[in-house]
mmCIF file of N, CA and C in Angstrom:
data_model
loop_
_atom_site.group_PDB
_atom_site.id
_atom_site.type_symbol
_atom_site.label_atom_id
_atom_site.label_comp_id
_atom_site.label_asym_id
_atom_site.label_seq_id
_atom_site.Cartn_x
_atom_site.Cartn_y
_atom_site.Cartn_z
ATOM 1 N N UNK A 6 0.846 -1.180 0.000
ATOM 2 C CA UNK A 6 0.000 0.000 0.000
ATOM 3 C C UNK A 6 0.888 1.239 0.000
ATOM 4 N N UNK A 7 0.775 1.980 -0.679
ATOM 5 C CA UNK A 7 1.328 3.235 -0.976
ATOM 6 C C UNK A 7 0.850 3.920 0.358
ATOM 7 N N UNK A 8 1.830 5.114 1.049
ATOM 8 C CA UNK A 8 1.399 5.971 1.863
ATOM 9 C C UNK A 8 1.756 6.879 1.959
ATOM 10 N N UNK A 9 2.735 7.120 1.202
ATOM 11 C CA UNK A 9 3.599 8.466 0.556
ATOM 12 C C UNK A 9 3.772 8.664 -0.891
ATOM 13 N N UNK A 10 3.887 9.651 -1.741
ATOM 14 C CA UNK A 10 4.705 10.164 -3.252
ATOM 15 C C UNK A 10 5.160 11.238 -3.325
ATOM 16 N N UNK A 11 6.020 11.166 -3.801
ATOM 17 C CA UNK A 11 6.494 12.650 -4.674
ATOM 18 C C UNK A 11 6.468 13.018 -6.077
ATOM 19 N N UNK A 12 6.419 13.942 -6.931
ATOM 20 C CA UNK A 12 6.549 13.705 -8.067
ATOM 21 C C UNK A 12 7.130 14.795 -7.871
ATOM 22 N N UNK A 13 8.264 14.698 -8.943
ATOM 23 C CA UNK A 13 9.206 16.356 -9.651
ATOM 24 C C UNK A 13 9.363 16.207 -10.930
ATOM 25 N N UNK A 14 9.268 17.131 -11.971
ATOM 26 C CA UNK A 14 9.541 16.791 -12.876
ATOM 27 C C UNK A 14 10.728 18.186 -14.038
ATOM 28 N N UNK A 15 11.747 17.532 -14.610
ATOM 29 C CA UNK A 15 12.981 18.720 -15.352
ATOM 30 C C UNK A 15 11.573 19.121 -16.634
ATOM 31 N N UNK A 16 12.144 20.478 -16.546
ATOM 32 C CA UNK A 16 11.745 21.169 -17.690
ATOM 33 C C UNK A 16 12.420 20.424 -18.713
ATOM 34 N N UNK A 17 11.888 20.656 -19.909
ATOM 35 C CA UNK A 17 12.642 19.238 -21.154
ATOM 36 C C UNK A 17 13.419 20.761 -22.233
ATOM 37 N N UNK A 18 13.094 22.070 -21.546
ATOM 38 C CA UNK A 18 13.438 22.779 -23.174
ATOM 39 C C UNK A 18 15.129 23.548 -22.389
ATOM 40 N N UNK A 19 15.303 23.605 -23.974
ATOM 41 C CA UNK A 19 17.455 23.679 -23.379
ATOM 42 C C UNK A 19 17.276 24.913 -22.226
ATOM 43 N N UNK A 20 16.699 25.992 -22.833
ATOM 44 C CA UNK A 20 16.995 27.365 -22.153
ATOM 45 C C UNK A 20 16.840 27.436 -20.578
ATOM 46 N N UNK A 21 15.657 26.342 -20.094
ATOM 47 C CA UNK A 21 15.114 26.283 -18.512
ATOM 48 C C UNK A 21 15.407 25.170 -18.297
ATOM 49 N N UNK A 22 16.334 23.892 -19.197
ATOM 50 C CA UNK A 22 16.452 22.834 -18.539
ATOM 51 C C UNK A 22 17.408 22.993 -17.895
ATOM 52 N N UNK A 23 17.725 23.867 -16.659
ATOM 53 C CA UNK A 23 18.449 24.002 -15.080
ATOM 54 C C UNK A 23 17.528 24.027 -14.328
ATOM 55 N N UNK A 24 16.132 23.740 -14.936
ATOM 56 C CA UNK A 24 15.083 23.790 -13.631
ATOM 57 C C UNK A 24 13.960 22.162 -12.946
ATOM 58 N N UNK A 25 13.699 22.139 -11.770
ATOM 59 C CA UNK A 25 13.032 21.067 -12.434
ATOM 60 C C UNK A 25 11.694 21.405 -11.145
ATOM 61 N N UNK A 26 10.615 20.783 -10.893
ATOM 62 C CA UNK A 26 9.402 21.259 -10.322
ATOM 63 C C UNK A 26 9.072 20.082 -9.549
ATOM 64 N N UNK A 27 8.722 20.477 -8.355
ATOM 65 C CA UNK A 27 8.182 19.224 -7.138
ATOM 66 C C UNK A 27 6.736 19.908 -7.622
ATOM 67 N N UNK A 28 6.073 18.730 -8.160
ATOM 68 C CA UNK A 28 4.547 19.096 -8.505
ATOM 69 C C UNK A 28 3.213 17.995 -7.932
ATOM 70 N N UNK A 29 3.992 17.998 -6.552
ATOM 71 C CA UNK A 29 3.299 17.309 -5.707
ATOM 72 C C UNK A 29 3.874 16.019 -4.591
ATOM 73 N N UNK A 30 3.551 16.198 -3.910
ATOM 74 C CA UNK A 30 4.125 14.982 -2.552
ATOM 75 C C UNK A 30 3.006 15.209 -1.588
ATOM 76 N N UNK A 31 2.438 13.801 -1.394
ATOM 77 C CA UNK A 31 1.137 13.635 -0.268
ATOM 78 C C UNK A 31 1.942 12.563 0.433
ATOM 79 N N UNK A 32 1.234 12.673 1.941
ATOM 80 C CA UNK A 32 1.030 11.347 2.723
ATOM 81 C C UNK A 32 -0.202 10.804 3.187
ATOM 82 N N UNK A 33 0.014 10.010 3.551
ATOM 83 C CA UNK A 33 -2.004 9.502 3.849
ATOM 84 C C UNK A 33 -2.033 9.816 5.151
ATOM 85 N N UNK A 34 -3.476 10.136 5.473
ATOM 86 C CA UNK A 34 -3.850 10.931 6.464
ATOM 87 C C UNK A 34 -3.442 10.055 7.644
ATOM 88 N N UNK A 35 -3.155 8.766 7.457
ATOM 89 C CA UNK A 35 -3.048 7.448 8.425
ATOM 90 C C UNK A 35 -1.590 7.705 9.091
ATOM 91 N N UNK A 36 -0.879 8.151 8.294
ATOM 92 C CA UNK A 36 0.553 7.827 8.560
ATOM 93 C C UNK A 36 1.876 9.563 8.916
ATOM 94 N N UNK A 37 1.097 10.934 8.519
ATOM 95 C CA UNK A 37 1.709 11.520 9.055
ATOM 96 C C UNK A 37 1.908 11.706 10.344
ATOM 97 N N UNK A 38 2.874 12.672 10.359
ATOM 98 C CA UNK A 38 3.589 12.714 11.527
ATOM 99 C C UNK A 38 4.641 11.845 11.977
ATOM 100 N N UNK A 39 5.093 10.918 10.910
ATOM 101 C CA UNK A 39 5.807 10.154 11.242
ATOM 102 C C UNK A 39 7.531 10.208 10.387
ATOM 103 N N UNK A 40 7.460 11.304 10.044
ATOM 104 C CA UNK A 40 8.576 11.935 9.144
ATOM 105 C C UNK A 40 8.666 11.210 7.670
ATOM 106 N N UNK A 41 7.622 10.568 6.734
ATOM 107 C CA UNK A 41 7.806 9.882 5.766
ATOM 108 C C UNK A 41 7.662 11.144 4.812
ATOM 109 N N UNK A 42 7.327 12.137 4.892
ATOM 110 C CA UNK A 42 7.215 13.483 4.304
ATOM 111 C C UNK A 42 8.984 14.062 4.291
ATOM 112 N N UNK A 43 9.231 13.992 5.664
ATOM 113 C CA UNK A 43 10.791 14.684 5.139
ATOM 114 C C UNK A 43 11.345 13.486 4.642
ATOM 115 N N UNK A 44 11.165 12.334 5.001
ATOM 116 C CA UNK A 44 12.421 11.547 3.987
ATOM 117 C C UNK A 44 12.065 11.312 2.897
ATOM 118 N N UNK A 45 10.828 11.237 2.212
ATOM 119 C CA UNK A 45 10.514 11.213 0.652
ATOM 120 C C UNK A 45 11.569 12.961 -0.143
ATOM 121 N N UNK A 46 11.417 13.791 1.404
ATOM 122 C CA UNK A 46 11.575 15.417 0.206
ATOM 123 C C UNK A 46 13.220 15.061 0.315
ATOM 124 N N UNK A 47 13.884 14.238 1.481
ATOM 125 C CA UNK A 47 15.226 14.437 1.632
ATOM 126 C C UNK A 47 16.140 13.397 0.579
ATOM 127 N N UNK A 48 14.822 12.306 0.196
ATOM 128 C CA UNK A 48 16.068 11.327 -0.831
ATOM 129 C C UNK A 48 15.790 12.688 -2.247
ATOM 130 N N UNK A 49 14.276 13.103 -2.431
ATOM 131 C CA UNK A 49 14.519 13.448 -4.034
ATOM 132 C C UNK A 49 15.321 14.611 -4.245
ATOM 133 N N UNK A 50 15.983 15.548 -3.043
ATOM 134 C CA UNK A 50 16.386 16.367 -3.212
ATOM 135 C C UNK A 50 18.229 16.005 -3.175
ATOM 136 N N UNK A 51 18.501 14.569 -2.892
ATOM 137 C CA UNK A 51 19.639 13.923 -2.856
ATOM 138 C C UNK A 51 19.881 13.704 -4.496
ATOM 139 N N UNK A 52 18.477 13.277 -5.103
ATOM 140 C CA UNK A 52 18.568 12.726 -6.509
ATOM 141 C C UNK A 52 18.640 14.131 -7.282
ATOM 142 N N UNK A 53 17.971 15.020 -6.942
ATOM 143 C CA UNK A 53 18.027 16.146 -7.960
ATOM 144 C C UNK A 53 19.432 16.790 -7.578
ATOM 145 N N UNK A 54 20.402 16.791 -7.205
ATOM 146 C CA UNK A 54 21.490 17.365 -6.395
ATOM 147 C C UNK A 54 22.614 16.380 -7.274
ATOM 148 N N UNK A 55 21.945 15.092 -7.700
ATOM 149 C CA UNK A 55 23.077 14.429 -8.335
ATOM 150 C C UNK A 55 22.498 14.330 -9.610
ATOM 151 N N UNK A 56 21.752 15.236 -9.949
ATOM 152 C CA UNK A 56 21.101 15.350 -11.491
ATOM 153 C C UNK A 56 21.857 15.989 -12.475
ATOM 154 N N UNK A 57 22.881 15.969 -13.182
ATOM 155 C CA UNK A 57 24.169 16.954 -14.019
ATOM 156 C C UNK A 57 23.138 18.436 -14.965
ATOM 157 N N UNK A 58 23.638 19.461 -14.499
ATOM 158 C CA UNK A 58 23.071 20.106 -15.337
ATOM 159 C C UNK A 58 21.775 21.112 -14.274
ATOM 160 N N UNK A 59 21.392 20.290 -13.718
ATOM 161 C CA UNK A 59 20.318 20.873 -12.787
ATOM 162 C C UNK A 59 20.448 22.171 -11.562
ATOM 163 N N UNK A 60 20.309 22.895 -11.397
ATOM 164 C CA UNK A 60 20.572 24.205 -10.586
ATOM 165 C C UNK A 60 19.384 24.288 -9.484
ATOM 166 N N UNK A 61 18.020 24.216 -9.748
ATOM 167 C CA UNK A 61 16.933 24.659 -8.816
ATOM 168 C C UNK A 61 15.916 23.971 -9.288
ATOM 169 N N UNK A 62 15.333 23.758 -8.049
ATOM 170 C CA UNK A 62 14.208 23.121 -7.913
ATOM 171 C C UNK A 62 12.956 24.274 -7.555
ATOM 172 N N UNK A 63 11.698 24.549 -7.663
ATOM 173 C CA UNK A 63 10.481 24.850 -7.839
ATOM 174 C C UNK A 63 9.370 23.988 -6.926
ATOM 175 N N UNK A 64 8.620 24.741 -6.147
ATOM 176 C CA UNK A 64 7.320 24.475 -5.619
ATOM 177 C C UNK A 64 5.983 25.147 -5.296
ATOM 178 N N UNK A 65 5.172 24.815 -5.078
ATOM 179 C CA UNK A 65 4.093 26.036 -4.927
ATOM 180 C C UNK A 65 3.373 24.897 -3.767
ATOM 181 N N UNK A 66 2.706 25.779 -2.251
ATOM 182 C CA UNK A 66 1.976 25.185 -1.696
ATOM 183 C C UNK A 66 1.299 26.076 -1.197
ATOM 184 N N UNK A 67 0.187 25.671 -1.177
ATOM 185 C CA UNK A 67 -0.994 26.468 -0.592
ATOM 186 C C UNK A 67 -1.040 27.285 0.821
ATOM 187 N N UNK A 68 -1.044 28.709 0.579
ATOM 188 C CA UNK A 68 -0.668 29.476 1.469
ATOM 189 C C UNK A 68 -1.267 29.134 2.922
ATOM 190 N N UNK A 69 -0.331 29.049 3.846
ATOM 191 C CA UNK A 69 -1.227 28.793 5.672
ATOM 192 C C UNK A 69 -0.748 27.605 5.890
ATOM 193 N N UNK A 70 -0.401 26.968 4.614
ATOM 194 C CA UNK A 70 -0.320 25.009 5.178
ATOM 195 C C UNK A 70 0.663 25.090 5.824
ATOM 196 N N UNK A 71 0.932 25.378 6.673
ATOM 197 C CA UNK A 71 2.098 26.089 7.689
ATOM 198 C C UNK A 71 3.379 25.137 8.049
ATOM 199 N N UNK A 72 2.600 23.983 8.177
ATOM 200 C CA UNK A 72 3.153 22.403 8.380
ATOM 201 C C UNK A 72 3.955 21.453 7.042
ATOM 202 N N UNK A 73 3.809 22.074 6.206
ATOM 203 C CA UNK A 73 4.148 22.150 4.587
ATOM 204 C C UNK A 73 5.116 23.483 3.926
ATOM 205 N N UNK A 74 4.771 24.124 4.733
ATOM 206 C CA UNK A 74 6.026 25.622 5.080
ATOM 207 C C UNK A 74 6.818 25.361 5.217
ATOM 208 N N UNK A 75 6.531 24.864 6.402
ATOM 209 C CA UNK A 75 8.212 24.809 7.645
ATOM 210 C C UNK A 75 8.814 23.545 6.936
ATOM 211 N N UNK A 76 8.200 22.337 6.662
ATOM 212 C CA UNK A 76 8.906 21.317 6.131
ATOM 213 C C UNK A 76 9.568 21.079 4.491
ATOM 214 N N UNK A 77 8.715 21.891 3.803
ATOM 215 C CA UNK A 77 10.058 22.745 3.244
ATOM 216 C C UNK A 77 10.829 23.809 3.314
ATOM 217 N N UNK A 78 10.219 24.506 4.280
ATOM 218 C CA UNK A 78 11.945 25.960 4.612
ATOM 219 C C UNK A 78 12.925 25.098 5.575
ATOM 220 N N UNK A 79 12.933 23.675 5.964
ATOM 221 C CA UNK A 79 13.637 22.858 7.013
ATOM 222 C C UNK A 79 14.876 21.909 6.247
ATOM 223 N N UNK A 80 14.321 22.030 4.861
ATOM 224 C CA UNK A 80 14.812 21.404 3.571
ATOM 225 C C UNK A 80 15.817 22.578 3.007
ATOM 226 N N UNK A 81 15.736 23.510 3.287
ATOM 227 C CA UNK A 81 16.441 24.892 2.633
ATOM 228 C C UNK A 81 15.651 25.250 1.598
ATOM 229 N N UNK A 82 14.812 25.287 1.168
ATOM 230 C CA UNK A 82 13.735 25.920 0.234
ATOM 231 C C UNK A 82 13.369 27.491 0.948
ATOM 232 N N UNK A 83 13.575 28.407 0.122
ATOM 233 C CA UNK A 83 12.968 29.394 0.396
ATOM 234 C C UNK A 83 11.942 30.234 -0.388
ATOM 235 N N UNK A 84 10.733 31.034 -0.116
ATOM 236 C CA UNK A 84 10.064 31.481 -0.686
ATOM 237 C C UNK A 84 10.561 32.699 -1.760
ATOM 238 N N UNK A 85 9.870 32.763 -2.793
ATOM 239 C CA UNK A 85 10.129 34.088 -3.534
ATOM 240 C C UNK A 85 9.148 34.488 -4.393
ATOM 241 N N UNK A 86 7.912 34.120 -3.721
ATOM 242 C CA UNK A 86 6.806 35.106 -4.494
ATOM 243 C C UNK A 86 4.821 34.368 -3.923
ATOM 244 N N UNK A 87 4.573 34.723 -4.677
ATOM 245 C CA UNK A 87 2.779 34.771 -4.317
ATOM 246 C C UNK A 87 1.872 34.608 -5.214
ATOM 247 N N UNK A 88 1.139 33.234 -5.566
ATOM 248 C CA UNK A 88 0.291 33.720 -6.886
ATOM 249 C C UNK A 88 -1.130 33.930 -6.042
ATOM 250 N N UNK A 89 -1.688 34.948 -6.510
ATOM 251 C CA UNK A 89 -2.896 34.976 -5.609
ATOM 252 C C UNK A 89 -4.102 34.119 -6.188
ATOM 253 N N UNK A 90 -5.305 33.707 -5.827
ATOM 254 C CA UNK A 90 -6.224 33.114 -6.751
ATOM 255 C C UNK A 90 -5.618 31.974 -7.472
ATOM 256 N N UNK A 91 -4.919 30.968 -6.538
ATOM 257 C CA UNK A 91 -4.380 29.856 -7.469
ATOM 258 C C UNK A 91 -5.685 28.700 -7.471
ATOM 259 N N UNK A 92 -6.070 28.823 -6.939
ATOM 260 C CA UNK A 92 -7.278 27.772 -6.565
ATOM 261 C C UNK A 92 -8.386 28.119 -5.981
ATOM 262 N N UNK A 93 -9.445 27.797 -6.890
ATOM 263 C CA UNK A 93 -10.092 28.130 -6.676
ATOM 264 C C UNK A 93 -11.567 26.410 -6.333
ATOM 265 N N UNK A 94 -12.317 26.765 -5.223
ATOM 266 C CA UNK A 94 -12.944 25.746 -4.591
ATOM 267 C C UNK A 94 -14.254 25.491 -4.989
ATOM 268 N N UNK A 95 -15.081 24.082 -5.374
ATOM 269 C CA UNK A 95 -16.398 24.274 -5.595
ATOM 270 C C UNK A 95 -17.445 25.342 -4.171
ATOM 271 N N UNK A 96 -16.988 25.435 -3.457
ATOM 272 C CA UNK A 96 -17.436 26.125 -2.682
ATOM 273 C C UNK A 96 -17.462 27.469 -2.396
ATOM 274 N N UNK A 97 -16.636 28.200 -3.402
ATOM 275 C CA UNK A 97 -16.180 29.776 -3.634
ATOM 276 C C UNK A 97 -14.968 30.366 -3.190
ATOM 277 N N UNK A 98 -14.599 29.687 -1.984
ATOM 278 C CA UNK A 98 -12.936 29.677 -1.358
ATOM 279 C C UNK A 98 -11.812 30.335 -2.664
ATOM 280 N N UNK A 99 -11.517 30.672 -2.252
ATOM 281 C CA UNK A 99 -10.515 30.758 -3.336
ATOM 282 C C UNK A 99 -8.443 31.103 -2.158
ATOM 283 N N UNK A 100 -7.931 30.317 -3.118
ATOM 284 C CA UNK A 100 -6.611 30.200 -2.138
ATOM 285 C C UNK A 100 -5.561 30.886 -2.896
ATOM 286 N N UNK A 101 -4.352 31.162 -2.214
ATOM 287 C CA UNK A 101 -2.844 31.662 -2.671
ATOM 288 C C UNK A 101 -1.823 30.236 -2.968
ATOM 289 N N UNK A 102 -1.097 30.648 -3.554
ATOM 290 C CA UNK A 102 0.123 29.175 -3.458
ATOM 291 C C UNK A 102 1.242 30.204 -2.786
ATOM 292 N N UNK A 103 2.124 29.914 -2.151
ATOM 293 C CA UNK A 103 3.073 30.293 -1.800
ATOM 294 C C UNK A 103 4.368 29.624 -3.204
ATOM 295 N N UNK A 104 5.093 30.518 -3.242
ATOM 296 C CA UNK A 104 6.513 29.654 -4.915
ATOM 297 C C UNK A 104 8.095 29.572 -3.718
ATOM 298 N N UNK A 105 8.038 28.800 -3.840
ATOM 299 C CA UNK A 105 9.064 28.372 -2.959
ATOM 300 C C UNK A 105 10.366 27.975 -4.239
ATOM 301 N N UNK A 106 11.454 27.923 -4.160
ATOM 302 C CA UNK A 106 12.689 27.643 -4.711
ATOM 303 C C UNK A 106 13.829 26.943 -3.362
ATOM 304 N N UNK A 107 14.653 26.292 -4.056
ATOM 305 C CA UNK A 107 15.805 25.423 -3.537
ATOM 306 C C UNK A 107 17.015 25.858 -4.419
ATOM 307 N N UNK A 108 17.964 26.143 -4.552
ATOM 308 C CA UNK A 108 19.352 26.458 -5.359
ATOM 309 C C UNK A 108 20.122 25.170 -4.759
ATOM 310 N N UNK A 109 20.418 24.250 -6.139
ATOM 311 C CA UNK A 109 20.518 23.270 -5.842
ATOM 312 C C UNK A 109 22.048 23.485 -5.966
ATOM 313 N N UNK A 110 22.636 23.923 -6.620
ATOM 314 C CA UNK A 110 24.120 24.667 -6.933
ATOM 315 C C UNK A 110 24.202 26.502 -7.637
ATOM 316 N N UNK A 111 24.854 27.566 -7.164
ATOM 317 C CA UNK A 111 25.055 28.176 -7.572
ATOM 318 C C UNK A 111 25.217 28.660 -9.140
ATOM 319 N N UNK A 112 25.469 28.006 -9.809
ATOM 320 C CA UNK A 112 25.729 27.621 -11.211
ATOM 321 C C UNK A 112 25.755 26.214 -11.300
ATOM 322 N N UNK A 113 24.721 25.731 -12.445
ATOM 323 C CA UNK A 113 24.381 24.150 -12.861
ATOM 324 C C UNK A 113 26.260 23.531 -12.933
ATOM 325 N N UNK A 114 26.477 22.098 -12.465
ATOM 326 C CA UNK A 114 27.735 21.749 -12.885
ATOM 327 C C UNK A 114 27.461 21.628 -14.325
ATOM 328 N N UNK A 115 29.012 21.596 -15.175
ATOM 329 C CA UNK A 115 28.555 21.456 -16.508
ATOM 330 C C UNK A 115 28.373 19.903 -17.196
ATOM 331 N N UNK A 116 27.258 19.960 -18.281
ATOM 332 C CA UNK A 116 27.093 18.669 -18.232
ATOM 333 C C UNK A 116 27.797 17.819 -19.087
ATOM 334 N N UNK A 117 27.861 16.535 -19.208
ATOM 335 C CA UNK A 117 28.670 15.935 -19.544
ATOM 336 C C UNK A 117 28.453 15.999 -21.041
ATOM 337 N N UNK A 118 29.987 15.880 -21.647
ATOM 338 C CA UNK A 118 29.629 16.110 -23.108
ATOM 339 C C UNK A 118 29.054 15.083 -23.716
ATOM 340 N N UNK A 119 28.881 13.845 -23.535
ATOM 341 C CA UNK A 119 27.946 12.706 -24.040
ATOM 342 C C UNK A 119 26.327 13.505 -23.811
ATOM 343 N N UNK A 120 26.105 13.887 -22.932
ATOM 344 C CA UNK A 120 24.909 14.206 -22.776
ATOM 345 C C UNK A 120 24.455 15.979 -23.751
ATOM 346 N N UNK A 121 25.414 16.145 -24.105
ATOM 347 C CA UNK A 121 25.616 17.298 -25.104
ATOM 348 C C UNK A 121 25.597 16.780 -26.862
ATOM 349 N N UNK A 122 25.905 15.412 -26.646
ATOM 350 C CA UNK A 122 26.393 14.860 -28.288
ATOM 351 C C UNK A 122 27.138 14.968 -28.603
ATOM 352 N N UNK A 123 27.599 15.116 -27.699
ATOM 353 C CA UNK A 123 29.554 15.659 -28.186
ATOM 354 C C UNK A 123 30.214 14.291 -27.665
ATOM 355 N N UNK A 124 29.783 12.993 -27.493
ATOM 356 C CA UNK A 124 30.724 11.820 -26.828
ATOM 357 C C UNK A 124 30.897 10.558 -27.380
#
């Protein structure tokens, strides 16, 4: 039984492929609190860190989830902006995402020339 995921996924086009997007990680309501949230964010941020080419990672979470804040600003993710009206609810609600970023290296390492066509 599944009780955790993550998904991230690299931009595929040359100019932004230094970027790549956490576009979602749940746990089941059964099983938080039990840190399977930071170790799902702590292996993929091990894998994107050994990704050649890759610089920053991308997130958006719904503003207030406070508990989803802290556990990525605990990761080194920091915020840098606000979309307002990201979601909107059958019920009229309407929510913010908070855009969170990670600098996974200062400048992408460079990538390998096989992976350039050059090998």
């Amino acid at each position: 039984r599944i009780v955790g995921a993550l998904t991230c996924e690299r931009e595929p086009r040359r100019k932004v492929n230094h970027l790549a997007h956490l576009i979602g990680m749940m746990v089941a309501d059964t099983h938080r609190g039990r840190g399977i949230g930071r170790a799902l964010l702590a292996a993929a941020i091990t894998r994107l860190r050994a990704t050649p080419g890759l610089a920053q990672v991308t997130l958006s979470v719904t503003a207030g989830n406070q508990a989803a804040i802290g556990l990525y600003e605990s990761q080194g993710f920091e915020r840098y902006g606000r979309l307002t009206d990201a979601i909107r609810l059958p019920d009229g609600r309407r929510l913010d995402k908070e855009l969170m970023r990670l600098v996974l290296f200062d400048q992408a390492p460079p990538l390998p020339a096989a992976a350039l066509g050059r090998g």
